[in-house]
């Protein structure tokens, strides 16, 4: 399994271009890994997590082609994770050559929210119809928490989160390695831990929401550094981590998180790693 982080910031980029805070000043001066686009990731060359607003800019910056993307797992419909104009711009109507049909998986709620966005702002016609699927070369699939499904070579298990109606976290297995992708989650409900047990999951990589930083009180809609530390310990205690497993933080906001070098130092003291845009990991 080959992982590429296309973006690692929270809803506003890091630095937030409109922000004059110390972290944003420092990040602009440092550049490099301290510059974050909004969160999305690519698995191998064919599985995208989130049709995010920055995936085109990120793919071009890191010289990554998305021509082989066959599957998209959509966590939820918030604007920092879903830009439906990508479905239009990758379609034959925009002169794009050779795009495979995209199997797009999301909760029923997220699909209906996407339909409303598409009708209102993009095309003035419904999204979830066979005609639109044909025109956009996409197939929409509603998936439910705790109901595993197959996507090509992958077995996917969606997990629930109270972050937003219909929001999902995903466990992804390719038959050899297992990943858990958990941006945009509130404090985990016990059902998540029970699901790890029920499906006998052991992870090679766990990617966690780190919206709120060290010493910052957690908000109600996202995880914080303290959550990541606590969950990393519990994952280890419950035997959910394979030898050499990576715990990586993503969805990093500017308010409470220092620029990349300082955040890396903090995380290393607590046994986890900080993702950055363009980071690639081969398992
Ligand atoms: Zn988000
Ligand atoms: Zn700032
Ligand atoms: Zn969100």
mmCIF file of C-alpha atoms and ligand atoms in Angstrom:
data_model
loop_
_atom_site.group_PDB
_atom_site.id
_atom_site.type_symbol
_atom_site.label_atom_id
_atom_site.label_comp_id
_atom_site.label_asym_id
_atom_site.label_seq_id
_atom_site.Cartn_x
_atom_site.Cartn_y
_atom_site.Cartn_z
ATOM 1 C CA UNK A 1 0.000 0.000 0.000
ATOM 2 C CA UNK A 2 1.363 3.374 -1.021
ATOM 3 C CA UNK A 3 0.003 6.490 0.698
ATOM 4 C CA UNK A 4 0.230 10.087 -0.500
ATOM 5 C CA UNK A 5 -1.026 12.985 1.603
ATOM 6 C CA UNK A 6 -2.534 15.533 -0.794
ATOM 7 C CA UNK A 7 -3.484 17.906 2.022
ATOM 8 C CA UNK A 8 -3.132 18.040 5.795
ATOM 9 C CA UNK A 9 -4.803 21.253 6.978
ATOM 10 C CA UNK A 10 -8.112 21.861 8.658
ATOM 11 C CA UNK A 11 -10.893 23.839 6.990
ATOM 12 C CA UNK A 12 -8.737 26.869 6.462
ATOM 13 C CA UNK A 13 -5.342 26.338 4.909
ATOM 14 C CA UNK A 14 -2.215 26.588 7.056
ATOM 15 C CA UNK A 15 -1.162 29.366 7.039
ATOM 16 C CA UNK A 16 -4.582 30.939 6.669
ATOM 17 C CA UNK A 17 -3.794 33.666 4.105
ATOM 18 C CA UNK A 18 -6.081 36.172 5.810
ATOM 19 C CA UNK A 19 -4.585 35.550 9.273
ATOM 20 C CA UNK A 20 -1.953 37.651 11.040
ATOM 21 C CA UNK A 21 -1.387 35.259 13.985
ATOM 22 C CA UNK A 22 2.117 34.227 15.012
ATOM 23 C CA UNK A 23 1.746 30.666 13.668
ATOM 24 C CA UNK A 24 0.682 31.918 10.246
ATOM 25 C CA UNK A 25 3.548 34.439 10.156
ATOM 26 C CA UNK A 26 6.027 31.699 11.042
ATOM 27 C CA UNK A 27 4.587 29.233 8.523
ATOM 28 C CA UNK A 28 4.827 31.805 5.708
ATOM 29 C CA UNK A 29 8.462 32.454 6.614
ATOM 30 C CA UNK A 30 9.327 28.750 6.884
ATOM 31 C CA UNK A 31 7.462 27.524 3.790
ATOM 32 C CA UNK A 32 7.967 23.850 2.863
ATOM 33 C CA UNK A 33 6.237 21.379 5.171
ATOM 34 C CA UNK A 34 4.630 24.186 7.177
ATOM 35 C CA UNK A 35 2.396 25.027 4.198
ATOM 36 C CA UNK A 36 -0.720 22.877 4.276
ATOM 37 C CA UNK A 37 -3.630 22.490 1.900
ATOM 38 C CA UNK A 38 -6.993 21.112 2.925
ATOM 39 C CA UNK A 39 -7.050 17.439 3.820
ATOM 40 C CA UNK A 40 -7.305 14.632 1.280
ATOM 41 C CA UNK A 41 -5.235 11.585 0.452
ATOM 42 C CA UNK A 42 -4.450 9.127 -2.310
ATOM 43 C CA UNK A 43 -3.964 5.400 -1.750
ATOM 44 C CA UNK A 44 -1.894 3.657 -4.401
ATOM 45 C CA UNK A 45 -2.950 5.341 -7.654
ATOM 46 C CA UNK A 46 -6.594 4.381 -7.647
ATOM 47 C CA UNK A 47 -8.267 5.261 -4.343
ATOM 48 C CA UNK A 48 -8.899 8.865 -3.319
ATOM 49 C CA UNK A 49 -10.190 9.878 0.097
ATOM 50 C CA UNK A 50 -12.244 13.045 -0.296
ATOM 51 C CA UNK A 51 -12.860 15.045 -3.434
ATOM 52 C CA UNK A 52 -11.343 18.010 -1.641
ATOM 53 C CA UNK A 53 -11.080 21.596 -2.896
ATOM 54 C CA UNK A 54 -7.265 21.492 -3.130
ATOM 55 C CA UNK A 55 -6.658 18.105 -4.772
ATOM 56 C CA UNK A 56 -5.888 19.555 -8.212
ATOM 57 C CA UNK A 57 -3.407 22.119 -6.916
ATOM 58 C CA UNK A 58 -1.797 19.507 -4.689
ATOM 59 C CA UNK A 59 -1.548 16.835 -7.377
ATOM 60 C CA UNK A 60 0.112 19.303 -9.744
ATOM 61 C CA UNK A 61 2.455 20.654 -7.067
ATOM 62 C CA UNK A 62 3.641 17.145 -6.198
ATOM 63 C CA UNK A 63 3.625 15.934 -9.836
ATOM 64 C CA UNK A 64 1.033 13.265 -9.108
ATOM 65 C CA UNK A 65 -1.428 12.096 -11.731
ATOM 66 C CA UNK A 66 -5.006 11.298 -10.756
ATOM 67 C CA UNK A 67 -5.736 9.614 -14.094
ATOM 68 C CA UNK A 68 -5.964 6.157 -12.514
ATOM 69 C CA UNK A 69 -8.348 7.087 -9.684
ATOM 70 C CA UNK A 70 -11.206 4.569 -9.819
ATOM 71 C CA UNK A 71 -12.659 4.927 -6.326
ATOM 72 C CA UNK A 72 -13.453 7.827 -4.007
ATOM 73 C CA UNK A 73 -14.367 7.507 -0.336
ATOM 74 C CA UNK A 74 -16.119 10.684 0.756
ATOM 75 C CA UNK A 75 -15.967 11.345 4.505
ATOM 76 C CA UNK A 76 -18.679 14.041 4.512
ATOM 77 C CA UNK A 77 -19.939 17.043 2.566
ATOM 78 C CA UNK A 78 -18.251 19.965 4.376
ATOM 79 C CA UNK A 79 -16.695 22.354 1.875
ATOM 80 C CA UNK A 80 -13.129 21.655 3.011
ATOM 81 C CA UNK A 81 -13.647 17.999 1.921
ATOM 82 C CA UNK A 82 -15.977 18.142 -1.069
ATOM 83 C CA UNK A 83 -15.708 20.242 -4.204
ATOM 84 C CA UNK A 84 -18.140 18.758 -6.717
ATOM 85 C CA UNK A 85 -16.788 20.879 -9.538
ATOM 86 C CA UNK A 86 -14.068 18.199 -9.822
ATOM 87 C CA UNK A 87 -16.730 15.803 -11.101
ATOM 88 C CA UNK A 88 -17.479 18.227 -13.913
ATOM 89 C CA UNK A 89 -13.902 19.182 -14.672
ATOM 90 C CA UNK A 90 -12.777 15.532 -14.951
ATOM 91 C CA UNK A 91 -15.624 14.692 -17.356
ATOM 92 C CA UNK A 92 -15.505 14.336 -21.155
ATOM 93 C CA UNK A 93 -17.551 17.567 -21.424
ATOM 94 C CA UNK A 94 -14.442 19.418 -20.255
ATOM 95 C CA UNK A 95 -12.254 17.734 -22.865
ATOM 96 C CA UNK A 96 -10.725 15.279 -20.407
ATOM 97 C CA UNK A 97 -9.385 12.150 -22.064
ATOM 98 C CA UNK A 98 -9.394 8.632 -20.678
ATOM 99 C CA UNK A 99 -11.019 9.087 -17.285
ATOM 100 C CA UNK A 100 -12.177 5.752 -15.886
ATOM 101 C CA UNK A 101 -15.616 5.501 -14.314
ATOM 102 C CA UNK A 102 -15.326 6.696 -10.712
ATOM 103 C CA UNK A 103 -17.098 4.679 -8.026
ATOM 104 C CA UNK A 104 -17.997 7.277 -5.398
ATOM 105 C CA UNK A 105 -18.882 5.991 -1.915
ATOM 106 C CA UNK A 106 -20.527 8.119 0.780
ATOM 107 C CA UNK A 107 -23.342 7.949 3.292
ATOM 108 C CA UNK A 108 -26.885 8.470 2.077
ATOM 109 C CA UNK A 109 -26.938 11.816 3.913
ATOM 110 C CA UNK A 110 -23.734 12.993 2.258
ATOM 111 C CA UNK A 111 -25.017 11.965 -1.180
ATOM 112 C CA UNK A 112 -28.210 13.957 -0.680
ATOM 113 C CA UNK A 113 -26.232 16.968 0.519
ATOM 114 C CA UNK A 114 -24.034 16.623 -2.574
ATOM 115 C CA UNK A 115 -27.153 16.499 -4.742
ATOM 116 C CA UNK A 116 -28.416 19.753 -3.193
ATOM 117 C CA UNK A 117 -25.057 21.466 -3.712
ATOM 118 C CA UNK A 118 -24.859 20.279 -7.306
ATOM 119 C CA UNK A 119 -28.401 21.401 -8.180
ATOM 120 C CA UNK A 120 -28.039 24.775 -6.483
ATOM 121 C CA UNK A 121 -24.566 25.890 -7.434
ATOM 122 C CA UNK A 122 -23.191 23.805 -10.274
ATOM 123 C CA UNK A 123 -25.572 22.331 -12.788
ATOM 124 C CA UNK A 124 -29.188 23.134 -11.935
ATOM 125 C CA UNK A 125 -30.023 19.482 -12.464
ATOM 126 C CA UNK A 126 -29.991 16.474 -10.138
ATOM 127 C CA UNK A 127 -26.745 14.672 -9.399
ATOM 128 C CA UNK A 128 -28.040 11.233 -8.441
ATOM 129 C CA UNK A 129 -29.546 10.124 -11.750
ATOM 130 C CA UNK A 130 -28.340 7.618 -14.344
ATOM 131 C CA UNK A 131 -28.069 10.423 -16.924
ATOM 132 C CA UNK A 132 -25.776 12.513 -14.731
ATOM 133 C CA UNK A 133 -23.766 9.435 -13.752
ATOM 134 C CA UNK A 134 -23.203 8.667 -17.430
ATOM 135 C CA UNK A 135 -22.303 12.256 -18.316
ATOM 136 C CA UNK A 136 -19.857 12.570 -15.404
ATOM 137 C CA UNK A 137 -18.517 8.995 -15.677
ATOM 138 C CA UNK A 138 -19.312 8.335 -12.029
ATOM 139 C CA UNK A 139 -21.388 5.813 -10.069
ATOM 140 C CA UNK A 140 -22.742 6.815 -6.667
ATOM 141 C CA UNK A 141 -22.974 4.255 -3.887
ATOM 142 C CA UNK A 142 -24.602 4.824 -0.488
ATOM 143 C CA UNK A 143 -22.731 3.057 2.307
ATOM 144 C CA UNK A 144 -23.507 2.627 6.001
ATOM 145 C CA UNK A 145 -21.419 2.568 9.159
ATOM 146 C CA UNK A 146 -20.279 -0.930 10.142
ATOM 147 C CA UNK A 147 -21.330 -2.425 6.794
ATOM 148 C CA UNK A 148 -18.175 -3.521 4.933
ATOM 149 C CA UNK A 149 -18.080 -3.258 1.157
ATOM 150 C CA UNK A 150 -15.661 -4.000 -1.665
ATOM 151 C CA UNK A 151 -14.097 -1.424 -3.972
ATOM 152 C CA UNK A 152 -11.862 -3.181 -6.501
ATOM 153 C CA UNK A 153 -9.033 -4.767 -4.497
ATOM 154 C CA UNK A 154 -10.038 -3.012 -1.277
ATOM 155 C CA UNK A 155 -12.327 -3.990 1.566
ATOM 156 C CA UNK A 156 -13.695 -0.877 3.227
ATOM 157 C CA UNK A 157 -15.435 -0.601 6.593
ATOM 158 C CA UNK A 158 -17.143 2.754 7.295
ATOM 159 C CA UNK A 159 -17.285 3.882 10.917
ATOM 160 C CA UNK A 160 -19.658 6.430 12.500
ATOM 161 C CA UNK A 161 -18.738 9.828 13.910
ATOM 162 C CA UNK A 162 -20.860 12.606 15.361
ATOM 163 C CA UNK A 163 -18.776 15.273 13.603
ATOM 164 C CA UNK A 164 -21.648 16.015 11.184
ATOM 165 C CA UNK A 165 -24.761 14.191 9.982
ATOM 166 C CA UNK A 166 -23.683 11.362 7.695
ATOM 167 C CA UNK A 167 -19.955 11.796 8.339
ATOM 168 C CA UNK A 168 -17.858 8.624 8.127
ATOM 169 C CA UNK A 169 -14.418 7.375 9.058
ATOM 170 C CA UNK A 170 -12.934 4.526 7.013
ATOM 171 C CA UNK A 171 -10.905 1.377 7.626
ATOM 172 C CA UNK A 172 -9.280 0.274 4.364
ATOM 173 C CA UNK A 173 -7.770 -3.174 3.797
ATOM 174 C CA UNK A 174 -5.924 -4.293 0.667
ATOM 175 C CA UNK A 175 -5.449 -7.885 1.808
ATOM 176 C CA UNK A 176 -1.989 -7.155 3.209
ATOM 177 C CA UNK A 177 -2.117 -3.799 4.991
ATOM 178 C CA UNK A 178 -4.816 -1.952 6.905
ATOM 179 C CA UNK A 179 -5.328 1.783 7.297
ATOM 180 C CA UNK A 180 -7.726 3.798 9.443
ATOM 181 C CA UNK A 181 -8.545 7.297 8.197
ATOM 182 C CA UNK A 182 -10.206 9.452 10.829
ATOM 183 C CA UNK A 183 -10.289 13.140 10.027
ATOM 184 C CA UNK A 184 -13.202 15.212 11.171
ATOM 185 C CA UNK A 185 -14.260 13.200 14.181
ATOM 186 C CA UNK A 186 -15.518 14.166 17.585
ATOM 187 C CA UNK A 187 -14.494 12.171 20.650
ATOM 188 C CA UNK A 188 -14.819 8.581 19.527
ATOM 189 C CA UNK A 189 -17.923 6.760 20.616
ATOM 190 C CA UNK A 190 -17.428 3.265 22.032
ATOM 191 C CA UNK A 191 -18.986 1.814 18.865
ATOM 192 C CA UNK A 192 -15.727 2.585 17.057
ATOM 193 C CA UNK A 193 -13.635 0.577 19.519
ATOM 194 C CA UNK A 194 -16.226 -2.215 19.452
ATOM 195 C CA UNK A 195 -16.070 -2.192 15.652
ATOM 196 C CA UNK A 196 -12.293 -2.633 15.713
ATOM 197 C CA UNK A 197 -12.887 -5.683 17.919
ATOM 198 C CA UNK A 198 -15.812 -7.077 15.910
ATOM 199 C CA UNK A 199 -13.909 -6.870 12.615
ATOM 200 C CA UNK A 200 -10.633 -8.000 14.258
ATOM 201 C CA UNK A 201 -8.806 -5.011 12.827
ATOM 202 C CA UNK A 202 -5.101 -4.396 13.311
ATOM 203 C CA UNK A 203 -3.674 -1.303 11.695
ATOM 204 C CA UNK A 204 -0.440 -0.496 9.909
ATOM 205 C CA UNK A 205 -1.373 3.177 9.715
ATOM 206 C CA UNK A 206 -3.839 5.252 11.746
ATOM 207 C CA UNK A 207 -4.459 8.821 10.551
ATOM 208 C CA UNK A 208 -6.109 11.080 13.103
ATOM 209 C CA UNK A 209 -7.748 14.491 13.251
ATOM 210 C CA UNK A 210 -5.439 16.994 14.976
ATOM 211 C CA UNK A 211 -7.470 20.172 14.515
ATOM 212 C CA UNK A 212 -6.797 21.344 18.060
ATOM 213 C CA UNK A 213 -3.187 21.512 19.145
ATOM 214 C CA UNK A 214 -1.088 20.894 22.239
ATOM 215 C CA UNK A 215 -2.448 22.564 25.376
ATOM 216 C CA UNK A 216 -5.532 23.713 23.512
ATOM 217 C CA UNK A 217 -8.913 22.810 24.979
ATOM 218 C CA UNK A 218 -10.706 20.427 22.640
ATOM 219 C CA UNK A 219 -13.652 21.770 20.688
ATOM 220 C CA UNK A 220 -16.829 19.784 20.284
ATOM 221 C CA UNK A 221 -16.461 18.932 16.608
ATOM 222 C CA UNK A 222 -12.868 17.731 16.240
ATOM 223 C CA UNK A 223 -10.041 15.915 17.972
ATOM 224 C CA UNK A 224 -7.069 17.562 19.695
ATOM 225 C CA UNK A 225 -3.461 16.630 20.413
ATOM 226 C CA UNK A 226 -4.590 15.171 23.740
ATOM 227 C CA UNK A 227 -7.134 12.948 21.987
ATOM 228 C CA UNK A 228 -4.462 11.707 19.579
ATOM 229 C CA UNK A 229 -2.126 10.851 22.463
ATOM 230 C CA UNK A 230 -4.919 9.088 24.372
ATOM 231 C CA UNK A 231 -6.154 7.138 21.351
ATOM 232 C CA UNK A 232 -2.615 6.124 20.334
ATOM 233 C CA UNK A 233 -2.147 4.604 23.797
ATOM 234 C CA UNK A 234 -5.489 2.822 23.722
ATOM 235 C CA UNK A 235 -4.885 1.450 20.210
ATOM 236 C CA UNK A 236 -1.587 -0.009 21.449
ATOM 237 C CA UNK A 237 -3.115 -1.341 24.689
ATOM 238 C CA UNK A 238 -5.945 -3.074 22.842
ATOM 239 C CA UNK A 239 -3.571 -4.720 20.387
ATOM 240 C CA UNK A 240 -4.892 -2.764 17.412
ATOM 241 C CA UNK A 241 -1.445 -1.790 16.068
ATOM 242 C CA UNK A 242 0.827 -4.014 14.009
ATOM 243 C CA UNK A 243 4.586 -3.904 14.585
ATOM 244 C CA UNK A 244 6.020 -0.640 13.290
ATOM 245 C CA UNK A 245 2.591 0.956 12.886
ATOM 246 C CA UNK A 246 2.447 4.659 12.094
ATOM 247 C CA UNK A 247 0.148 7.020 13.993
ATOM 248 C CA UNK A 248 -0.081 10.197 11.924
ATOM 249 C CA UNK A 249 -1.834 13.487 12.648
ATOM 250 C CA UNK A 250 -3.579 15.430 9.890
ATOM 251 C CA UNK A 251 -6.338 18.091 9.525
ATOM 252 C CA UNK A 252 -4.109 20.560 11.370
ATOM 253 C CA UNK A 253 -5.440 24.039 12.148
ATOM 254 C CA UNK A 254 -3.355 27.174 12.611
ATOM 255 C CA UNK A 255 -4.935 28.381 15.857
ATOM 256 C CA UNK A 256 -3.460 25.888 18.290
ATOM 257 C CA UNK A 257 -0.830 24.016 16.307
ATOM 258 C CA UNK A 258 2.666 25.479 15.811
ATOM 259 C CA UNK A 259 4.364 25.265 12.395
ATOM 260 C CA UNK A 260 5.575 21.846 11.270
ATOM 261 C CA UNK A 261 9.052 21.634 12.893
ATOM 262 C CA UNK A 262 7.794 22.444 16.408
ATOM 263 C CA UNK A 263 4.770 20.193 15.991
ATOM 264 C CA UNK A 264 7.022 17.309 14.889
ATOM 265 C CA UNK A 265 9.093 17.754 18.062
ATOM 266 C CA UNK A 266 5.988 17.708 20.261
ATOM 267 C CA UNK A 267 4.541 14.650 18.524
ATOM 268 C CA UNK A 268 7.824 12.713 18.732
ATOM 269 C CA UNK A 269 7.764 13.156 22.510
ATOM 270 C CA UNK A 270 4.344 11.507 22.542
ATOM 271 C CA UNK A 271 4.911 8.654 20.105
ATOM 272 C CA UNK A 272 3.199 9.869 16.964
ATOM 273 C CA UNK A 273 4.064 11.629 13.699
ATOM 274 C CA UNK A 274 2.852 14.716 11.869
ATOM 275 C CA UNK A 275 1.795 14.337 8.243
ATOM 276 C CA UNK A 276 2.624 17.032 5.700
ATOM 277 C CA UNK A 277 1.469 17.770 2.174
ATOM 278 C CA UNK A 278 3.230 15.500 -0.301
ATOM 279 C CA UNK A 279 4.287 12.953 2.345
ATOM 280 C CA UNK A 280 4.422 9.503 0.781
ATOM 281 C CA UNK A 281 4.608 6.263 2.751
ATOM 282 C CA UNK A 282 5.156 2.840 1.217
ATOM 283 C CA UNK A 283 4.098 -0.059 3.414
HETATM 284 ZN ZN1 LIG B 1 -12.597 19.209 7.783
HETATM 285 ZN ZN1 LIG B 2 -3.261 32.131 11.895
HETATM 286 ZN ZN1 LIG B 3 -16.008 18.621 8.641
#
